[in-house]
Short mmCIF file of C-alpha atoms in Angstrom, two decimals:
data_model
loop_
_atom_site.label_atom_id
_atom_site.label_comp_id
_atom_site.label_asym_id
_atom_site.label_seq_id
_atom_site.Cartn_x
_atom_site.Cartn_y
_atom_site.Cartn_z
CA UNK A 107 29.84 15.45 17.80
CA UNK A 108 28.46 14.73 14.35
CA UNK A 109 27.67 11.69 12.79
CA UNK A 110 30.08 8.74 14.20
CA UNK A 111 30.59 6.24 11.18
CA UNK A 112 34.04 6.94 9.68
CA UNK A 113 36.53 5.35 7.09
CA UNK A 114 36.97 2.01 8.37
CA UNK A 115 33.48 1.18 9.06
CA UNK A 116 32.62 2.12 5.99
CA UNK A 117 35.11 -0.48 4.54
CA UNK A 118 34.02 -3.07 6.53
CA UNK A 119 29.89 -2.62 5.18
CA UNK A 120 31.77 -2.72 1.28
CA UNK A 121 33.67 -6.24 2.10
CA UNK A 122 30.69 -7.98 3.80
CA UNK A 123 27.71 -6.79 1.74
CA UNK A 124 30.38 -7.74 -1.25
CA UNK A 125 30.16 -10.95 0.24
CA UNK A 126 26.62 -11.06 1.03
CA UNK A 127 25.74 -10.49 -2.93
CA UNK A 128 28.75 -13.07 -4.03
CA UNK A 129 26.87 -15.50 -1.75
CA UNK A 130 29.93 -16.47 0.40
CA UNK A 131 29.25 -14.54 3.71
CA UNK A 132 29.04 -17.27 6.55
CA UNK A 133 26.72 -15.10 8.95
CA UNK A 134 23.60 -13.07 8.05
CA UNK A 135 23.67 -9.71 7.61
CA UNK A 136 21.86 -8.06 10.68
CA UNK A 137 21.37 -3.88 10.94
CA UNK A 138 20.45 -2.44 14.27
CA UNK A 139 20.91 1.28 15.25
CA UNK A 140 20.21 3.01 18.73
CA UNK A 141 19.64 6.08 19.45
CA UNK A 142 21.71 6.99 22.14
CA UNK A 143 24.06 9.93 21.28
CA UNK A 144 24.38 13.64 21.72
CA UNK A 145 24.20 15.31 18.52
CA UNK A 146 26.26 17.88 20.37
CA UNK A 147 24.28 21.14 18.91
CA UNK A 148 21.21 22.15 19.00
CA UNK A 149 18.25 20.89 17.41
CA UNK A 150 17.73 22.87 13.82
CA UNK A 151 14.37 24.68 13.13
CA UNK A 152 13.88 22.43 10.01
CA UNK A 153 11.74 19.42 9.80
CA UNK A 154 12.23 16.10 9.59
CA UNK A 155 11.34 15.47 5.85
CA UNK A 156 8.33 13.23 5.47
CA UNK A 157 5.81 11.76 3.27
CA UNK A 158 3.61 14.55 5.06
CA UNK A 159 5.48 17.28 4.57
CA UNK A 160 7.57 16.89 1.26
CA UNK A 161 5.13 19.11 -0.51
CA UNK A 162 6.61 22.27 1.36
CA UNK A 163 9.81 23.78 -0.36
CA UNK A 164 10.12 26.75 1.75
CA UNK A 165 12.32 24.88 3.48
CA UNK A 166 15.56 24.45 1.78
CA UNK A 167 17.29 21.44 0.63
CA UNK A 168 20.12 22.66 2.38
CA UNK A 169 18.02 23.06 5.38
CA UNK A 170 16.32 19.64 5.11
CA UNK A 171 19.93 17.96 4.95
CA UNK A 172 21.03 19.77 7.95
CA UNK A 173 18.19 18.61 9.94
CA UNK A 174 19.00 14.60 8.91
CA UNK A 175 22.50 15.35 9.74
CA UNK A 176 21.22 15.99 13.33
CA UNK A 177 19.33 13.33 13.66
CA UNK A 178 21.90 10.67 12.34
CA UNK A 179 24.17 12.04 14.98
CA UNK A 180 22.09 10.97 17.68
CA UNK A 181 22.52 6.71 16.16
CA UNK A 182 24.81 4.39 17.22
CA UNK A 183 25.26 2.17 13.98
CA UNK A 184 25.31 -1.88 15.17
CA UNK A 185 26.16 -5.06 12.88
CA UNK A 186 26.06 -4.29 9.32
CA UNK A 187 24.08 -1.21 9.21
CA UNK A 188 25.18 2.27 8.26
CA UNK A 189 24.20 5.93 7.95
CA UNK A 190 21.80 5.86 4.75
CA UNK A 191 18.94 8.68 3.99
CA UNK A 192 15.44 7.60 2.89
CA UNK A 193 14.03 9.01 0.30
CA UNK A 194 10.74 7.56 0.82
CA UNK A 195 9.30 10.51 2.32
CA UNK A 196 8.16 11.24 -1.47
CA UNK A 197 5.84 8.36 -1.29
CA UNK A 198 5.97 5.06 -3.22
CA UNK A 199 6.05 5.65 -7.33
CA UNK A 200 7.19 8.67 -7.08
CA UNK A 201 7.93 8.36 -10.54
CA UNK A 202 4.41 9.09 -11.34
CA UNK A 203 4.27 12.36 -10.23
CA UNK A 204 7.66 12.75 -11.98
CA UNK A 205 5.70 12.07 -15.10
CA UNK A 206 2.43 14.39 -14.04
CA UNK A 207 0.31 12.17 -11.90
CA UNK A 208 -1.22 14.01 -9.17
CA UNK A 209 0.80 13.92 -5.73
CA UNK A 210 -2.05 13.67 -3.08
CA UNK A 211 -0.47 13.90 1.02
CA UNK A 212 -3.22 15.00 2.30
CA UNK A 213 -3.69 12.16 4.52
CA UNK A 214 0.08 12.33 5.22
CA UNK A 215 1.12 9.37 3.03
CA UNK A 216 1.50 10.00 -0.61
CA UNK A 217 -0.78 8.64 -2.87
CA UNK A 218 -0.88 9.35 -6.61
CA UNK A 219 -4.00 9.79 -9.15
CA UNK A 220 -3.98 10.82 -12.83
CA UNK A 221 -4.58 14.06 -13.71
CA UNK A 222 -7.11 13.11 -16.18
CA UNK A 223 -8.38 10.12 -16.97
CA UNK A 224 -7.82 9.11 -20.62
CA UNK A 225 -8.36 6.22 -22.89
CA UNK A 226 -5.38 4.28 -22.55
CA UNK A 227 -4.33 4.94 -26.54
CA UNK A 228 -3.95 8.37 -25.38
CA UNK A 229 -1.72 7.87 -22.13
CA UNK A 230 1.82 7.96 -22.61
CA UNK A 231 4.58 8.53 -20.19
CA UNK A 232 6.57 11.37 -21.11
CA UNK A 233 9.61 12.98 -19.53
CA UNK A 234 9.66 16.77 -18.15
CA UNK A 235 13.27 18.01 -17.02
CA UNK A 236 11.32 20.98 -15.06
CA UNK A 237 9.13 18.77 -13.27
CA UNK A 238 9.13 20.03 -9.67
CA UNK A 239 9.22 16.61 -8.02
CA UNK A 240 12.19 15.42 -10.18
CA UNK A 241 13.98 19.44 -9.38
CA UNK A 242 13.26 18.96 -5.85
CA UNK A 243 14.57 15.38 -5.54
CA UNK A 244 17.88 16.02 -7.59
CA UNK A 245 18.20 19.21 -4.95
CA UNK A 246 18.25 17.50 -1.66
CA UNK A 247 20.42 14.76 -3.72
CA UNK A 248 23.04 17.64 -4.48
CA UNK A 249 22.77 19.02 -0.77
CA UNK A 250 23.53 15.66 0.32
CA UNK A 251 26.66 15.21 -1.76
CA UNK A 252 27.79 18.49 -0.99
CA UNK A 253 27.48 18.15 2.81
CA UNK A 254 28.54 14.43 3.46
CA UNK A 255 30.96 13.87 0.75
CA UNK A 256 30.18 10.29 1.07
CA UNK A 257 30.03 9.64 4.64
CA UNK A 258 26.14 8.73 4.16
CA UNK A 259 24.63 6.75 1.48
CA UNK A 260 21.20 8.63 0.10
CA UNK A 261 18.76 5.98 -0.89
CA UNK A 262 17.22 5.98 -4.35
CA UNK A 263 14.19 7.55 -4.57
CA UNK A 264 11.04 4.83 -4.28
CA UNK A 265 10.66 5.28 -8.27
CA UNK A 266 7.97 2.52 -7.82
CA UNK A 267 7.49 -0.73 -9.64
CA UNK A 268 6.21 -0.33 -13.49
CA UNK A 269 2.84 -2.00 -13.68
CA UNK A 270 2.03 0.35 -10.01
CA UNK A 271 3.30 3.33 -11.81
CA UNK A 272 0.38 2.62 -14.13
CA UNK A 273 -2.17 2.17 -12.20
CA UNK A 274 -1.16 5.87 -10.79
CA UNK A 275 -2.03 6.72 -14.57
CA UNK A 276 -4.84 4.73 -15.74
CA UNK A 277 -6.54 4.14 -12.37
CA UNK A 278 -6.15 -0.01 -11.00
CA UNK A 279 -9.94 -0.48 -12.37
CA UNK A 280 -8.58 0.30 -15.64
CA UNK A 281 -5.52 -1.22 -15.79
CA UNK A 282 -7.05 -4.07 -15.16
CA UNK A 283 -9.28 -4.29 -17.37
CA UNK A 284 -6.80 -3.19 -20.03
CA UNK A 285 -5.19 -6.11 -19.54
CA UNK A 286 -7.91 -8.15 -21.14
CA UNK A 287 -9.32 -5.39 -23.83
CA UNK A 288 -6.18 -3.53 -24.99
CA UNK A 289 -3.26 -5.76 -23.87
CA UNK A 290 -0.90 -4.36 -26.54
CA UNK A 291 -1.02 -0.84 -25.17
CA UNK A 292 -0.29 -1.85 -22.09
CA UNK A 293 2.82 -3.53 -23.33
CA UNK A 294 3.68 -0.28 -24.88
CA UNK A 295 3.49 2.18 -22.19
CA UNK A 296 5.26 -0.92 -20.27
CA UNK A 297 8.09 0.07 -22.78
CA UNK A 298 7.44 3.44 -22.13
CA UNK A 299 7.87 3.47 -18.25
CA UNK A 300 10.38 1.30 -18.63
CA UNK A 301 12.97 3.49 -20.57
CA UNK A 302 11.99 6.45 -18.17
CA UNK A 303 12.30 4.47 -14.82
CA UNK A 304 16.20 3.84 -15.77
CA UNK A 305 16.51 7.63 -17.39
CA UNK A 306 15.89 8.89 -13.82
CA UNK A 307 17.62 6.35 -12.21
CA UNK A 308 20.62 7.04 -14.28
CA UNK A 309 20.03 10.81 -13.76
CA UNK A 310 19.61 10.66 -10.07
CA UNK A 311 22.79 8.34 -9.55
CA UNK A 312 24.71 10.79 -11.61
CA UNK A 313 24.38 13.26 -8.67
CA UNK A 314 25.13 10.72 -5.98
CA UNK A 315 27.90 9.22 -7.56
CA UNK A 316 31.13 9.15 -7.78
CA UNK A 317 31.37 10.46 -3.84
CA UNK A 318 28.77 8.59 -3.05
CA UNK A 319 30.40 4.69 -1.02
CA UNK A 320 27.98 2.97 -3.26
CA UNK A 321 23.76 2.42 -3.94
CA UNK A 322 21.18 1.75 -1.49
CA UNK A 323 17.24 1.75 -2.40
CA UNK A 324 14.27 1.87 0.59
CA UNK A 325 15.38 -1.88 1.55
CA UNK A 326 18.47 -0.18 2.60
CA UNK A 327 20.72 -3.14 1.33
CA UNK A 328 24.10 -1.51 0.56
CA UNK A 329 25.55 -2.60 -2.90
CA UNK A 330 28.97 -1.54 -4.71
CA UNK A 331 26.90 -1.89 -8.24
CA UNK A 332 23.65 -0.15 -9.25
CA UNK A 333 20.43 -2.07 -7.46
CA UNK A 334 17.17 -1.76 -6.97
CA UNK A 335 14.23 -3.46 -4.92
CA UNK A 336 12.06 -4.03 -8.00
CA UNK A 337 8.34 -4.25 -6.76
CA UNK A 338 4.98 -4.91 -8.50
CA UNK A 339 2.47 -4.90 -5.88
CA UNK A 340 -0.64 -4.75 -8.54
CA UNK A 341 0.34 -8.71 -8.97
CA UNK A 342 -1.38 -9.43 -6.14
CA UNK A 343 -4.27 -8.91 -8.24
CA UNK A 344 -3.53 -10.80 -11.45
CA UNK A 345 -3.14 -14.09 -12.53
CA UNK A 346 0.17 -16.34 -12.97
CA UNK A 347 -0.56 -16.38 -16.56
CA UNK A 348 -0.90 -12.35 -16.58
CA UNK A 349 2.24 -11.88 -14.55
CA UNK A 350 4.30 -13.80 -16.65
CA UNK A 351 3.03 -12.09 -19.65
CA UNK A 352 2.98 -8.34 -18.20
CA UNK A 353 5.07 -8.14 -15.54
CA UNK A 354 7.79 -10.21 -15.35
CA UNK A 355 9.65 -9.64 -18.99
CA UNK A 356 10.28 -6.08 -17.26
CA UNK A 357 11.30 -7.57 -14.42
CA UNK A 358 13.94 -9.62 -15.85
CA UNK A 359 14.62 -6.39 -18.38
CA UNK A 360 15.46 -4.61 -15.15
CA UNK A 361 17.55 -7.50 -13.64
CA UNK A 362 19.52 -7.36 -16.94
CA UNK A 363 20.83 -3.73 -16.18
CA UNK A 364 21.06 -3.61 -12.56
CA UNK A 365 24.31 -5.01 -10.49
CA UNK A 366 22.31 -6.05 -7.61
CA UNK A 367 18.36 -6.53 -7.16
CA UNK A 368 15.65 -8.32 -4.96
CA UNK A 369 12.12 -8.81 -5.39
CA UNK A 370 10.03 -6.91 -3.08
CA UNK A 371 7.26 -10.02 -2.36
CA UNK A 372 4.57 -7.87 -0.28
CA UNK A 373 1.40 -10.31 0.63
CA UNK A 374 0.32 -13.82 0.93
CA UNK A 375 -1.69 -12.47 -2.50
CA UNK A 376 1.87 -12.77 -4.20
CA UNK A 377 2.69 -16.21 -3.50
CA UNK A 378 1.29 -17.73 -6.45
CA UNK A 379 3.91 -15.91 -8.96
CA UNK A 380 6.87 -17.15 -6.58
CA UNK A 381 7.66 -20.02 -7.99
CA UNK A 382 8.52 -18.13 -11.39
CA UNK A 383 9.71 -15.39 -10.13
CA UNK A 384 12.83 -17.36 -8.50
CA UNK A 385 13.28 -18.78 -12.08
CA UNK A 386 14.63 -15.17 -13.09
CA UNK A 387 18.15 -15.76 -13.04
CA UNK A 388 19.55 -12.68 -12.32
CA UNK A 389 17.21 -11.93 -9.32
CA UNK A 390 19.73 -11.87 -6.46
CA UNK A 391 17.10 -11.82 -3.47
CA UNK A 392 13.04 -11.64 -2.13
CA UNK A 393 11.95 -9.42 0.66
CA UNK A 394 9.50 -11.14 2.09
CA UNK A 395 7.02 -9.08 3.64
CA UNK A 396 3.67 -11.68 5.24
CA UNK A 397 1.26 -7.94 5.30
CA UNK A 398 -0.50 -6.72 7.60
CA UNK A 399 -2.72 -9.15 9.71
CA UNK A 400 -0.69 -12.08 8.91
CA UNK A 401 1.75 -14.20 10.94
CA UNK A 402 5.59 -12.65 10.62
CA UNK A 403 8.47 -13.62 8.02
CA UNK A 404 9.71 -16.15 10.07
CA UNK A 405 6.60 -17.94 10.40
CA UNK A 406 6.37 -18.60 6.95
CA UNK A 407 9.49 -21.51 6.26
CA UNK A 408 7.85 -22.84 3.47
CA UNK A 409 8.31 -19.43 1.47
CA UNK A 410 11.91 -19.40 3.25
CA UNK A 411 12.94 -22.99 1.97
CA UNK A 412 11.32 -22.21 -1.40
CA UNK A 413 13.58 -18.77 -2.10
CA UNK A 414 16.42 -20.86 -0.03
CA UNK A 415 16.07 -23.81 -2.15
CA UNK A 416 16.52 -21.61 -5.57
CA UNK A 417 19.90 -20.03 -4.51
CA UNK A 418 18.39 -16.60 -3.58
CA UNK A 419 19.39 -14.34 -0.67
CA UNK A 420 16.74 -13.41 1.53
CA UNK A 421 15.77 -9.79 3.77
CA UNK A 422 13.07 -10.50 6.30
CA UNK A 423 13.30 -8.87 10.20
CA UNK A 424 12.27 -9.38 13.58
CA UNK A 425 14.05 -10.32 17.03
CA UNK A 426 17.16 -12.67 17.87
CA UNK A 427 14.87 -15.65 18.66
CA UNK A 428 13.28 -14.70 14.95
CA UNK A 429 16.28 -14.75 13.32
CA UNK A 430 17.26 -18.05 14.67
CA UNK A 431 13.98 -19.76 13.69
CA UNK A 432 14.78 -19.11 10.21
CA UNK A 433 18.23 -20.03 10.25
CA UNK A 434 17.34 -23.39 11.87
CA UNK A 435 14.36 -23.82 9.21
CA UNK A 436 16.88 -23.36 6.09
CA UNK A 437 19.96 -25.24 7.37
CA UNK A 438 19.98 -28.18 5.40
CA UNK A 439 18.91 -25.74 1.92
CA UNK A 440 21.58 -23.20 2.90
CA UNK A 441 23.74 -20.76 4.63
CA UNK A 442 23.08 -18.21 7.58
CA UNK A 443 25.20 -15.66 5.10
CA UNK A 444 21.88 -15.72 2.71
CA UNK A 445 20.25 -13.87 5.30
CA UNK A 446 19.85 -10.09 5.12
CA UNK A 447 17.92 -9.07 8.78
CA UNK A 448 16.67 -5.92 10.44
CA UNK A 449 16.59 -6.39 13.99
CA UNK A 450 14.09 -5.12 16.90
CA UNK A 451 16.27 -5.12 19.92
CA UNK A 452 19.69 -5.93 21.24
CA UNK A 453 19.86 -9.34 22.05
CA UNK A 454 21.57 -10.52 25.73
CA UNK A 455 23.59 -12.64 24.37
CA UNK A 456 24.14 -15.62 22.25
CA UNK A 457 25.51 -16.24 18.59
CA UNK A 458 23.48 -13.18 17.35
CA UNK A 459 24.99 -10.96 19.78
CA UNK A 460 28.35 -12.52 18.47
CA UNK A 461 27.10 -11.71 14.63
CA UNK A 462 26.46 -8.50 15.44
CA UNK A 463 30.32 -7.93 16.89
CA UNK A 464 28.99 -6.77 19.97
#
């Protein structure tokens, strides 16, 4: 039967997610998928790429594609979502290992470690064209292309947020405490990563694009301009003064050359850089994302009326009765159409049942 998302949907997710990032949709954005169909052949001997088993390439990328094509068959796209590809299964930062940081699944997440450890004068992030990562990525990219032909949106690769890249090089301890004895060389490889976060970028979008409908990171937010979900989960550990002086030039660097970006805001331990985070002006959005152990997104409205209250779109998730909660929290700071939600469930009925065209 193949995958069932055709022309005019796909026209339909450009127009409203045009509208979502133009900040005049009147609704949220809601994605919901089932899986409910017959793929209509049989199940392929490949296996379903993962963070646990991206370190095998005797399967083909050919292969690997095949094998997502059968299982996007089997979804019934609801709302605003779409067939999109995650390319998460090479672990968060996989830019690191791009760059020859150690790629450690052993545990079946990824994790990456330095090679060697070095004085931090000596560390610099360099760029390898034959790096196997980067070879294997730009593969399954090609295989994608060359089987879809735009039908499904592959998700940029979780290149990782700079300051986390670095730790994957100098270790967190150190990296921390670089940041009080040799706070100049951590601006420069900050400079460093920088440049070679957008080379790849630039060099993996190449592939995708121009068949590709449009960009889509691990947040899975469709955009008709380059975007990103720009993260920099080490801040949890640092000061306000720190952040602003490390982390967020690059972040506003990055907003400068993207279409489209949000902030990836993962912890209660990030909440103290909020405030100037929202002042970066071309920040479109905040994922908000509580961590484990803590009360859900929509139990936090005085995070949602602070990014509501600066003009910023918002992606949280959670069920129909979540999803109102929040809208009924920001009302009087904002629109519904701010609102970018993945929800748990078909709801029996009500306005979100309407939102979601169903």
């Amino acid at each position: 039967m193949g995958i069932d998302f055709g022309p005019e949907r796909w026209a339909a997710i450009k127009q409203n997610y045009g509208r979502w990032w133009a900040g005049t949709m009147d609704r949220p954005l809601i994605t919901l998928r089932r899986s409910d169909r017959d793929p209509g052949r049989p199940k392929p001997k490949a296996p379903v790429l993962s963070q646990a088993n991206c370190h095998d390439f005797s399967w083909s990328a050919e292969e690997l594609i095949d094998r997502i094509d059968y299982e996007l068959s089997k979804i019934t796209f609801l709302g605003d979502d779409y067939p999109h590809v995650s390319l998460t299964t090479f672990g968060p930062g996989i830019m690191a290992a791009m760059c020859g940081a150690v790629l450690d699944n052993s545990s079946g997440r990824c994790w990456f470690h330095p090679r060697q450890e070095l004085p931090i004068e000596r560390v610099h992030m360099e760029y390898d064209p034959e790096n196997p990562w980067l070879l294997r990525i730009k593969d399954i990219c090609r295989a994608a292309v060359d089987r879809w032909q735009g039908q499904v949106l592959m998700q940029m690769p979780d290149l990782g947020g700079n300051m986390d890249i670095l730790a994957s090089f100098l270790t967190t301890e150190q990296l921390l405490f670089a940041l009080y004895d040799h706070p100049e060389e951590v601006k420069r490889l900050i400079e460093e990563e920088h440049r070679l976060w957008f080379q790849y970028y630039e060099e993996i979008s190449g592939i995708l694009q121009p068949k590709s409908p449009g960009y889509t990171d691990w947040a899975g937010i469709f955009s008709d301009r380059p975007s990103y979900v720009l993260q920099c989960d080490f801040a949890y550990m640092i000061s306000p003064e720190q952040f602003d002086e490390f982390v967020k030039p690059e972040l506003e660097a990055s907003c400068d050359q993207l279409g489209n970006t949000m902030y990836h805001l993962d912890g209660k331990g990030q909440l103290p850089h909020l405030g100037s985070l929202l002042t970066i002006n071309k920040l479109g959005a905040v994922q908000w994302v509580p961590g484990d152990g803590n009360p859900p997104p929509h139990q936090w409205p005085e995070v949602l009326r602070k990014i509501a209250a600066r003009g910023k779109k918002m992606q949280t998730w959670g069920n129909a009765n979540d999803l109102l909660t929040i809208v009924d929290d920001i009302k009087d700071l904002a629109s519904p159409g701010i609102i970018h939600f993945r929800m748990n469930g078909v709801p029996e009925g009500g306005i979100v049942r309407e939102w979601l065209g169903l």
